[in-house]
Amino acid sequence: MFNKTGPGLSSRGVLWGLCILLLYTSPLSSFANFSQAKELVYKIKEGLPSGTLIGSMGSDLHLDLSLDPHVSFNLPQKKPSDQYVTLNSTTGQLFTSGNDIDRETLCPDASEYNEGCVLSLDVFVLPQQYFQLVKVKILVEDVNDNRPRFPTGEIRVSVPENTQVNARFAVEQSATDPDLGFHGVQTYWLVNDFGVFTLDVEENEGGELTPFLIVTDELDRERQDEYVTDIIAEDGGLPPLLGTATLRIIITDVNDNCPQFTESQVNVTLYGNTTKGEHLSRLHAFDPDQGANAVISYAYSDRVPREARALFHLDRITGVIKLSGQINTATGKFYKLTVLANGPGCVPAVAMVTVHVIRVASGPPVIMPRYIAAEKDGVVTMKESEPPFSPIAFFTVKNTDQRGQGTECLLEGSGPFRLSPYKLFKNEYLLETTEPLDYEQRQDYELTVVLRNPRGLVINTFIKILVLDENDNAPVFKQSLYEVSMEENNPPNSFLSQIQATDQDSEARGEVIYLLGSDAPSVFLLDRLTGVLTVSTSLDREEKQTFRFMVRAVDRGTPRRESIATVVITVLDRNDNSPRFINKDFTFFVPENFPGFGEIGVLSVTDADAGENGWVALSILNGSDIFVIDTGRGALRARTPLDREQQGTYYLWIEAVDGGEPSLSCLTMVTVLLLDVNDNPPVVLFPQSNQSYMLVLPSTLPGTSITEVYAVDKDTGMNAVIAYSIIKRKGDEPGSFDIDPDTGNITLNRELSDRGLYSLLVKVSDHGQPEPLHSTVLVNLFVNETVSNESYIQSLLSGEAEIQTEEKPWYVGKLTERPDREDVLPCQPLLVALSVTCLGLFCIVVTLTAYICCKKLKKWKKHQMKRLEVEMPLKMNGDLQDVDRKRMEISNI
């Protein structure tokens, strides 16, 4: 193996190394570069498997992918065979596709000295509010996947026999390798050098390596006129790949001087519209020899492809290169032509001609649309929900002159659209909306993109835009409030109203269904299709007077839209409820002698109906001559004061009548119980007068019952409990006679020593409150064996002698007169009995008061009242019997 040598090789190697270093320290090594012109550059190796990640546009453009609406990425549609990458529309990630990326096939003319192999893409970032055109360049890096190849299987090199040692002969049929850089041909070596040859490699200004055969020993054509061996071309891959050809070295006679080019590197610039026969360049070589040895002929090296030889004609005599064919600017941008200057018996001189082709318009201007919106056969469909300035398509104008002056691109047609140059790139025009589209106003638009060049050529491109309807209109109610009136007690499934709503959208999006709101009672039914509102049961105004709920009108679009209306149902009253007293019956306790027209009590009555149906009038069916009732408040009053002693209980029937038609009524019974008031003093029935007297024998023993004072009281209760006491005496020694406070029984306390008339003033008192009432009676006792002189007794009765007054109550005097323990003990049972009686009466009053709230005691109450009504007559009959008995005793005396 032989290494590269030569003065130019080392300097170019250093330059190549610097380029590699800058490449790997540039922004490309960071995976992507985002320029101000919205360009992203990615670098990949050729031959990557399908699905390999190339780059993530979302992160490299610093886009927030969580925005709403979401960002999307789109590629213009291409043929499947031309799709080398796939794009994730959500994340913007680029992946390799199923088509293998072969750098040599994709970029056959790329070299390490130009921009390399670039795969260019235009990516649209959508929706409109995020819209931008991003130009993506994918640099396809070379990998060592090609072997070096020699143009022919056998290479012939002629070497004069008189060649000096270290003479150099170029091997023109050098190997080529489609790979670039280190993966290209790096060195050559011989399999067998026969001891007289070696190889060296030189790099020309074009960067191509040419092997040179070097003679290392003298040659003798007569001894050996030909040497045959293999020449090996090796690239720089790991591991390296080899190419082989047969090298046939022919020993010939040569001249002393050989031709030399005045310029070994020639650069030619060629425009794509250059006409055939155009003079491109002239090469000049000279030979110091004279005559036939100075004749120079020009020819292409065998490494120049046939297509290049046919395109560029080389005059073998003059060295003039002319264009002999039509430039195809779509397949090549530059050509390398190796030209040889041949002299008799000389090694050819080599010159490199580089032809750069500048692409120019080769025909009339062309408009190339690239649709962003959905398109088929020139018809674009857009949703009406697209916002203003939504991009529709890009239009690229091609075949314009280099400066692009005079070319005009404009939009014809009506509608909210505009066509404007895209500010970031030349000859790019963006068609977009200027206002929102509305399907309900217009369903389609026809537009024309017109291109005019300076020569007056007009090219029209027609576009039809169909607006797709979306569910952008909610149903609209004919009225937002439905007020319905319905009389109560309606039959089930009664019709209430029909709800109606319309929707301007088309097809299913405009179909409306009706639904009840969540606040609607279950008794109401709404037909989903017709909107008929019914009630499934009878309504009762007394239960609920007003129903208020929502109804919904929902379309069938996606997403569904709805509107809401309010339904108010008022239940009208019917007279279906009679008046009702709050109690089944009423009982009022009223003290007797209550003032006339004083309020006895209030009868509360209700009627669930409204208006006149609920107005109630009260009337007394019996006892209206004694009582009167207030219709407004229901207050019961007595026309005159009531006397319990005349009648203690009143039973009234009260009727309540409403104002409906027909009217309804109800009855209740009112019981008025008169409570006793201490308005009657006790009446003494015996003795009948203060002039009556009773004969007492002087021999009467102490403790003997002499007589009895009997009195009655028309009141009841404590007001009728009577106590007797002696308050004055005449002709009596203190303590001679005593009276029982409960029974009025007068007994003799001690023996009578004096005869004559004894007069006792007895006080008869009740226990009424707040002040007890009392009466007095004079009890005359005539102490003697007989009544011999009636007139004398009468004179004594009419006397005016003073009677000593006893200021002390009856029980105090009794205790004073009989201080002994055994005399006092008989009074204790009386006191206990009185206390028990008072406590019992108090309990009765409390029980009667509680009876107002306790109906269960009603029967017992009536029984008590009947007993009270009959008690007085019974008592009075007994008293009269006692009076008759007393009269008989007096008459007997």
PDB file of N, CA and C in Angstrom, residues 745-815:
ATOM      1  N   ASN A 745    -124.024  24.136 113.955  1.00  0.00           N
ATOM      2  CA  ASN A 745    -124.663  23.507 115.121  1.00  0.00           C
ATOM      3  C   ASN A 745    -124.221  24.239 116.391  1.00  0.00           C
ATOM      4  N   ILE A 746    -125.208  24.725 117.210  1.00  0.00           N
ATOM      5  CA  ILE A 746    -124.941  25.458 118.462  1.00  0.00           C
ATOM      6  C   ILE A 746    -125.089  24.484 119.614  1.00  0.00           C
ATOM      7  N   THR A 747    -124.023  24.407 120.430  1.00  0.00           N
ATOM      8  CA  THR A 747    -124.021  23.493 121.577  1.00  0.00           C
ATOM      9  C   THR A 747    -123.772  24.280 122.859  1.00  0.00           C
ATOM     10  N   LEU A 748    -124.218  23.658 123.968  1.00  0.00           N
ATOM     11  CA  LEU A 748    -124.040  24.252 125.299  1.00  0.00           C
ATOM     12  C   LEU A 748    -122.695  23.807 125.824  1.00  0.00           C
ATOM     13  N   ASN A 749    -121.888  24.811 126.240  1.00  0.00           N
ATOM     14  CA  ASN A 749    -120.538  24.489 126.729  1.00  0.00           C
ATOM     15  C   ASN A 749    -120.515  24.241 128.249  1.00  0.00           C
ATOM     16  N   ARG A 750    -121.397  24.917 129.028  1.00  0.00           N
ATOM     17  CA  ARG A 750    -121.408  24.740 130.480  1.00  0.00           C
ATOM     18  C   ARG A 750    -122.822  24.939 131.016  1.00  0.00           C
ATOM     19  N   GLU A 751    -122.958  24.613 132.250  1.00  0.00           N
ATOM     20  CA  GLU A 751    -124.292  24.679 132.854  1.00  0.00           C
ATOM     21  C   GLU A 751    -124.779  26.115 132.907  1.00  0.00           C
ATOM     22  N   LEU A 752    -126.121  26.213 132.725  1.00  0.00           N
ATOM     23  CA  LEU A 752    -126.747  27.526 132.758  1.00  0.00           C
ATOM     24  C   LEU A 752    -127.179  27.844 134.190  1.00  0.00           C
ATOM     25  N   SER A 753    -126.698  28.932 134.698  1.00  0.00           N
ATOM     26  CA  SER A 753    -127.056  29.329 136.082  1.00  0.00           C
ATOM     27  C   SER A 753    -128.149  30.372 136.107  1.00  0.00           C
ATOM     28  N   ASP A 754    -128.251  31.104 134.993  1.00  0.00           N
ATOM     29  CA  ASP A 754    -129.241  32.176 134.924  1.00  0.00           C
ATOM     30  C   ASP A 754    -130.328  31.794 133.940  1.00  0.00           C
ATOM     31  N   ARG A 755    -131.543  32.266 134.258  1.00  0.00           N
ATOM     32  CA  ARG A 755    -132.657  32.092 133.359  1.00  0.00           C
ATOM     33  C   ARG A 755    -132.897  33.412 132.655  1.00  0.00           C
ATOM     34  N   GLY A 756    -133.498  33.288 131.503  1.00  0.00           N
ATOM     35  CA  GLY A 756    -133.797  34.500 130.758  1.00  0.00           C
ATOM     36  C   GLY A 756    -133.459  34.316 129.276  1.00  0.00           C
ATOM     37  N   LEU A 757    -133.363  35.437 128.577  1.00  0.00           N
ATOM     38  CA  LEU A 757    -133.164  35.433 127.121  1.00  0.00           C
ATOM     39  C   LEU A 757    -131.674  35.580 126.808  1.00  0.00           C
ATOM     40  N   TYR A 758    -131.178  34.631 126.023  1.00  0.00           N
ATOM     41  CA  TYR A 758    -129.788  34.697 125.526  1.00  0.00           C
ATOM     42  C   TYR A 758    -129.858  34.933 124.004  1.00  0.00           C
ATOM     43  N   SER A 759    -129.206  36.011 123.540  1.00  0.00           N
ATOM     44  CA  SER A 759    -129.229  36.337 122.100  1.00  0.00           C
ATOM     45  C   SER A 759    -127.793  36.194 121.530  1.00  0.00           C
ATOM     46  N   LEU A 760    -127.679  35.440 120.450  1.00  0.00           N
ATOM     47  CA  LEU A 760    -126.381  35.247 119.766  1.00  0.00           C
ATOM     48  C   LEU A 760    -126.491  35.786 118.326  1.00  0.00           C
ATOM     49  N   LEU A 761    -125.578  36.711 117.972  1.00  0.00           N
ATOM     50  CA  LEU A 761    -125.518  37.228 116.586  1.00  0.00           C
ATOM     51  C   LEU A 761    -124.520  36.344 115.807  1.00  0.00           C
ATOM     52  N   VAL A 762    -125.079  35.570 114.874  1.00  0.00           N
ATOM     53  CA  VAL A 762    -124.258  34.604 114.105  1.00  0.00           C
ATOM     54  C   VAL A 762    -123.962  35.175 112.706  1.00  0.00           C
ATOM     55  N   LYS A 763    -122.686  35.120 112.363  1.00  0.00           N
ATOM     56  CA  LYS A 763    -122.231  35.557 111.024  1.00  0.00           C
ATOM     57  C   LYS A 763    -122.064  34.327 110.125  1.00  0.00           C
ATOM     58  N   VAL A 764    -122.771  34.381 108.986  1.00  0.00           N
ATOM     59  CA  VAL A 764    -122.692  33.295 108.003  1.00  0.00           C
ATOM     60  C   VAL A 764    -121.871  33.825 106.805  1.00  0.00           C
ATOM     61  N   SER A 765    -120.660  33.281 106.580  1.00  0.00           N
ATOM     62  CA  SER A 765    -119.723  33.814 105.557  1.00  0.00           C
ATOM     63  C   SER A 765    -119.281  32.705 104.595  1.00  0.00           C
ATOM     64  N   ASP A 766    -119.169  33.100 103.291  1.00  0.00           N
ATOM     65  CA  ASP A 766    -118.634  32.123 102.325  1.00  0.00           C
ATOM     66  C   ASP A 766    -117.104  32.283 102.217  1.00  0.00           C
ATOM     67  N   HIS A 767    -116.480  31.463 101.309  1.00  0.00           N
ATOM     68  CA  HIS A 767    -115.025  31.515 101.116  1.00  0.00           C
ATOM     69  C   HIS A 767    -114.642  32.100  99.759  1.00  0.00           C
ATOM     70  N   GLY A 768    -115.484  32.974  99.249  1.00  0.00           N
ATOM     71  CA  GLY A 768    -115.245  33.527  97.920  1.00  0.00           C
ATOM     72  C   GLY A 768    -114.024  34.439  97.857  1.00  0.00           C
ATOM     73  N   GLN A 769    -113.531  34.629  96.635  1.00  0.00           N
ATOM     74  CA  GLN A 769    -112.415  35.520  96.343  1.00  0.00           C
ATOM     75  C   GLN A 769    -112.869  36.527  95.305  1.00  0.00           C
ATOM     76  N   PRO A 770    -112.317  37.737  95.353  1.00  0.00           N
ATOM     77  CA  PRO A 770    -111.222  38.163  96.256  1.00  0.00           C
ATOM     78  C   PRO A 770    -111.701  38.525  97.669  1.00  0.00           C
ATOM     79  N   GLU A 771    -113.019  38.849  97.810  1.00  0.00           N
ATOM     80  CA  GLU A 771    -113.562  39.182  99.136  1.00  0.00           C
ATOM     81  C   GLU A 771    -114.731  38.258  99.429  1.00  0.00           C
ATOM     82  N   PRO A 772    -114.728  37.585 100.598  1.00  0.00           N
ATOM     83  CA  PRO A 772    -115.879  36.732 100.944  1.00  0.00           C
ATOM     84  C   PRO A 772    -117.113  37.567 101.267  1.00  0.00           C
ATOM     85  N   LEU A 773    -118.293  37.018 100.952  1.00  0.00           N
ATOM     86  CA  LEU A 773    -119.567  37.674 101.281  1.00  0.00           C
ATOM     87  C   LEU A 773    -120.194  36.980 102.508  1.00  0.00           C
ATOM     88  N   HIS A 774    -120.978  37.761 103.263  1.00  0.00           N
ATOM     89  CA  HIS A 774    -121.561  37.152 104.481  1.00  0.00           C
ATOM     90  C   HIS A 774    -122.954  37.718 104.755  1.00  0.00           C
ATOM     91  N   SER A 775    -123.678  37.014 105.659  1.00  0.00           N
ATOM     92  CA  SER A 775    -124.986  37.455 106.191  1.00  0.00           C
ATOM     93  C   SER A 775    -124.987  37.221 107.713  1.00  0.00           C
ATOM     94  N   THR A 776    -125.901  37.856 108.415  1.00  0.00           N
ATOM     95  CA  THR A 776    -126.007  37.670 109.882  1.00  0.00           C
ATOM     96  C   THR A 776    -127.437  37.277 110.251  1.00  0.00           C
ATOM     97  N   VAL A 777    -127.494  36.583 111.344  1.00  0.00           N
ATOM     98  CA  VAL A 777    -128.814  36.190 111.863  1.00  0.00           C
ATOM     99  C   VAL A 777    -128.734  36.184 113.407  1.00  0.00           C
ATOM    100  N   LEU A 778    -129.819  36.536 114.034  1.00  0.00           N
ATOM    101  CA  LEU A 778    -129.874  36.600 115.499  1.00  0.00           C
ATOM    102  C   LEU A 778    -130.553  35.331 116.013  1.00  0.00           C
ATOM    103  N   VAL A 779    -129.800  34.575 116.806  1.00  0.00           N
ATOM    104  CA  VAL A 779    -130.337  33.337 117.394  1.00  0.00           C
ATOM    105  C   VAL A 779    -130.711  33.644 118.869  1.00  0.00           C
ATOM    106  N   ASN A 780    -132.009  33.537 119.209  1.00  0.00           N
ATOM    107  CA  ASN A 780    -132.510  33.842 120.556  1.00  0.00           C
ATOM    108  C   ASN A 780    -132.802  32.539 121.277  1.00  0.00           C
ATOM    109  N   LEU A 781    -132.187  32.409 122.454  1.00  0.00           N
ATOM    110  CA  LEU A 781    -132.389  31.214 123.292  1.00  0.00           C
ATOM    111  C   LEU A 781    -133.016  31.662 124.623  1.00  0.00           C
ATOM    112  N   PHE A 782    -134.207  31.160 124.899  1.00  0.00           N
ATOM    113  CA  PHE A 782    -134.908  31.512 126.157  1.00  0.00           C
ATOM    114  C   PHE A 782    -134.718  30.363 127.140  1.00  0.00           C
ATOM    115  N   VAL A 783    -133.921  30.675 128.200  1.00  0.00           N
ATOM    116  CA  VAL A 783    -133.605  29.652 129.208  1.00  0.00           C
ATOM    117  C   VAL A 783    -134.678  29.697 130.289  1.00  0.00           C
ATOM    118  N   ASN A 784    -135.465  28.624 130.361  1.00  0.00           N
ATOM    119  CA  ASN A 784    -136.553  28.541 131.352  1.00  0.00           C
ATOM    120  C   ASN A 784    -137.141  27.157 131.246  1.00  0.00           C
ATOM    121  N   GLU A 785    -137.943  26.823 132.271  1.00  0.00           N
ATOM    122  CA  GLU A 785    -138.570  25.513 132.232  1.00  0.00           C
ATOM    123  C   GLU A 785    -139.730  25.514 131.260  1.00  0.00           C
ATOM    124  N   THR A 786    -140.456  26.654 131.203  1.00  0.00           N
ATOM    125  CA  THR A 786    -141.624  26.749 130.334  1.00  0.00           C
ATOM    126  C   THR A 786    -141.699  28.144 129.777  1.00  0.00           C
ATOM    127  N   VAL A 787    -142.607  28.236 128.766  1.00  0.00           N
ATOM    128  CA  VAL A 787    -142.912  29.561 128.194  1.00  0.00           C
ATOM    129  C   VAL A 787    -144.254  29.954 128.767  1.00  0.00           C
ATOM    130  N   SER A 788    -144.211  30.679 129.865  1.00  0.00           N
ATOM    131  CA  SER A 788    -145.460  31.027 130.527  1.00  0.00           C
ATOM    132  C   SER A 788    -146.035  32.349 130.058  1.00  0.00           C
ATOM    133  N   ASN A 789    -145.190  33.199 129.637  1.00  0.00           N
ATOM    134  CA  ASN A 789    -145.631  34.538 129.256  1.00  0.00           C
ATOM    135  C   ASN A 789    -145.004  34.858 127.906  1.00  0.00           C
ATOM    136  N   GLU A 790    -145.787  34.703 126.856  1.00  0.00           N
ATOM    137  CA  GLU A 790    -145.294  34.940 125.481  1.00  0.00           C
ATOM    138  C   GLU A 790    -145.008  36.385 125.254  1.00  0.00           C
ATOM    139  N   SER A 791    -145.869  37.257 125.830  1.00  0.00           N
ATOM    140  CA  SER A 791    -145.672  38.696 125.603  1.00  0.00           C
ATOM    141  C   SER A 791    -144.386  39.182 126.250  1.00  0.00           C
ATOM    142  N   TYR A 792    -144.075  38.523 127.370  1.00  0.00           N
ATOM    143  CA  TYR A 792    -142.834  38.939 128.029  1.00  0.00           C
ATOM    144  C   TYR A 792    -141.633  38.614 127.157  1.00  0.00           C
ATOM    145  N   ILE A 793    -141.703  37.475 126.570  1.00  0.00           N
ATOM    146  CA  ILE A 793    -140.560  37.081 125.714  1.00  0.00           C
ATOM    147  C   ILE A 793    -140.451  38.013 124.524  1.00  0.00           C
ATOM    148  N   GLN A 794    -141.624  38.382 123.966  1.00  0.00           N
ATOM    149  CA  GLN A 794    -141.574  39.284 122.826  1.00  0.00           C
ATOM    150  C   GLN A 794    -141.021  40.639 123.210  1.00  0.00           C
ATOM    151  N   SER A 795    -141.346  41.069 124.481  1.00  0.00           N
ATOM    152  CA  SER A 795    -140.786  42.359 124.909  1.00  0.00           C
ATOM    153  C   SER A 795    -139.283  42.276 125.050  1.00  0.00           C
ATOM    154  N   LEU A 796    -138.831  41.098 125.502  1.00  0.00           N
ATOM    155  CA  LEU A 796    -137.368  40.951 125.610  1.00  0.00           C
ATOM    156  C   LEU A 796    -136.707  40.958 124.217  1.00  0.00           C
ATOM    157  N   LEU A 797    -137.403  40.341 123.249  1.00  0.00           N
ATOM    158  CA  LEU A 797    -136.814  40.294 121.901  1.00  0.00           C
ATOM    159  C   LEU A 797    -136.728  41.664 121.258  1.00  0.00           C
ATOM    160  N   SER A 798    -137.700  42.553 121.678  1.00  0.00           N
ATOM    161  CA  SER A 798    -137.696  43.881 121.066  1.00  0.00           C
ATOM    162  C   SER A 798    -136.866  44.868 121.856  1.00  0.00           C
ATOM    163  N   GLY A 799    -136.184  44.433 122.895  1.00  0.00           N
ATOM    164  CA  GLY A 799    -135.377  45.338 123.685  1.00  0.00           C
ATOM    165  C   GLY A 799    -134.155  45.815 122.906  1.00  0.00           C
ATOM    166  N   GLU A 800    -133.595  46.894 123.483  1.00  0.00           N
ATOM    167  CA  GLU A 800    -132.441  47.482 122.798  1.00  0.00           C
ATOM    168  C   GLU A 800    -131.153  47.280 123.571  1.00  0.00           C
ATOM    169  N   ALA A 801    -131.092  46.286 124.416  1.00  0.00           N
ATOM    170  CA  ALA A 801    -129.880  46.045 125.187  1.00  0.00           C
ATOM    171  C   ALA A 801    -128.716  45.747 124.229  1.00  0.00           C
ATOM    172  N   GLU A 802    -127.563  46.228 124.644  1.00  0.00           N
ATOM    173  CA  GLU A 802    -126.370  46.036 123.811  1.00  0.00           C
ATOM    174  C   GLU A 802    -125.880  44.596 123.932  1.00  0.00           C
ATOM    175  N   ILE A 803    -125.425  44.054 122.778  1.00  0.00           N
ATOM    176  CA  ILE A 803    -124.844  42.717 122.741  1.00  0.00           C
ATOM    177  C   ILE A 803    -123.342  42.849 122.574  1.00  0.00           C
ATOM    178  N   GLN A 804    -122.604  42.217 123.419  1.00  0.00           N
ATOM    179  CA  GLN A 804    -121.138  42.290 123.364  1.00  0.00           C
ATOM    180  C   GLN A 804    -120.639  41.657 122.069  1.00  0.00           C
ATOM    181  N   THR A 805    -119.785  42.392 121.399  1.00  0.00           N
ATOM    182  CA  THR A 805    -119.242  41.939 120.105  1.00  0.00           C
ATOM    183  C   THR A 805    -117.960  41.164 120.305  1.00  0.00           C
ATOM    184  N   GLU A 806    -117.875  40.019 119.671  1.00  0.00           N
ATOM    185  CA  GLU A 806    -116.640  39.243 119.712  1.00  0.00           C
ATOM    186  C   GLU A 806    -115.839  39.552 118.451  1.00  0.00           C
ATOM    187  N   GLU A 807    -114.736  40.286 118.673  1.00  0.00           N
ATOM    188  CA  GLU A 807    -113.939  40.720 117.522  1.00  0.00           C
ATOM    189  C   GLU A 807    -113.163  39.560 116.899  1.00  0.00           C
ATOM    190  N   LYS A 808    -112.873  38.530 117.684  1.00  0.00           N
ATOM    191  CA  LYS A 808    -112.059  37.430 117.205  1.00  0.00           C
ATOM    192  C   LYS A 808    -112.873  36.531 116.292  1.00  0.00           C
ATOM    193  N   PRO A 809    -112.168  35.923 115.351  1.00  0.00           N
ATOM    194  CA  PRO A 809    -112.856  34.946 114.493  1.00  0.00           C
ATOM    195  C   PRO A 809    -113.390  33.800 115.307  1.00  0.00           C
ATOM    196  N   TRP A 810    -114.233  33.064 114.616  1.00  0.00           N
ATOM    197  CA  TRP A 810    -114.913  31.982 115.307  1.00  0.00           C
ATOM    198  C   TRP A 810    -113.967  30.971 115.868  1.00  0.00           C
ATOM    199  N   TYR A 811    -112.896  30.706 115.158  1.00  0.00           N
ATOM    200  CA  TYR A 811    -112.029  29.655 115.659  1.00  0.00           C
ATOM    201  C   TYR A 811    -111.131  30.140 116.763  1.00  0.00           C
ATOM    202  N   VAL A 812    -110.831  31.489 116.809  1.00  0.00           N
ATOM    203  CA  VAL A 812    -109.981  32.012 117.889  1.00  0.00           C
ATOM    204  C   VAL A 812    -110.727  31.978 119.205  1.00  0.00           C
ATOM    205  N   GLY A 813    -111.971  32.460 119.206  1.00  0.00           N
ATOM    206  CA  GLY A 813    -112.771  32.421 120.427  1.00  0.00           C
ATOM    207  C   GLY A 813    -112.946  31.015 120.939  1.00  0.00           C
ATOM    208  N   LYS A 814    -113.068  30.101 120.001  1.00  0.00           N
ATOM    209  CA  LYS A 814    -113.289  28.723 120.424  1.00  0.00           C
ATOM    210  C   LYS A 814    -112.056  28.174 121.085  1.00  0.00           C
ATOM    211  N   LEU A 815    -110.921  28.553 120.547  1.00  0.00           N
ATOM    212  CA  LEU A 815    -109.684  28.075 121.167  1.00  0.00           C
ATOM    213  C   LEU A 815    -109.454  28.745 122.510  1.00  0.00           C
TER     214      LEU A 815
END
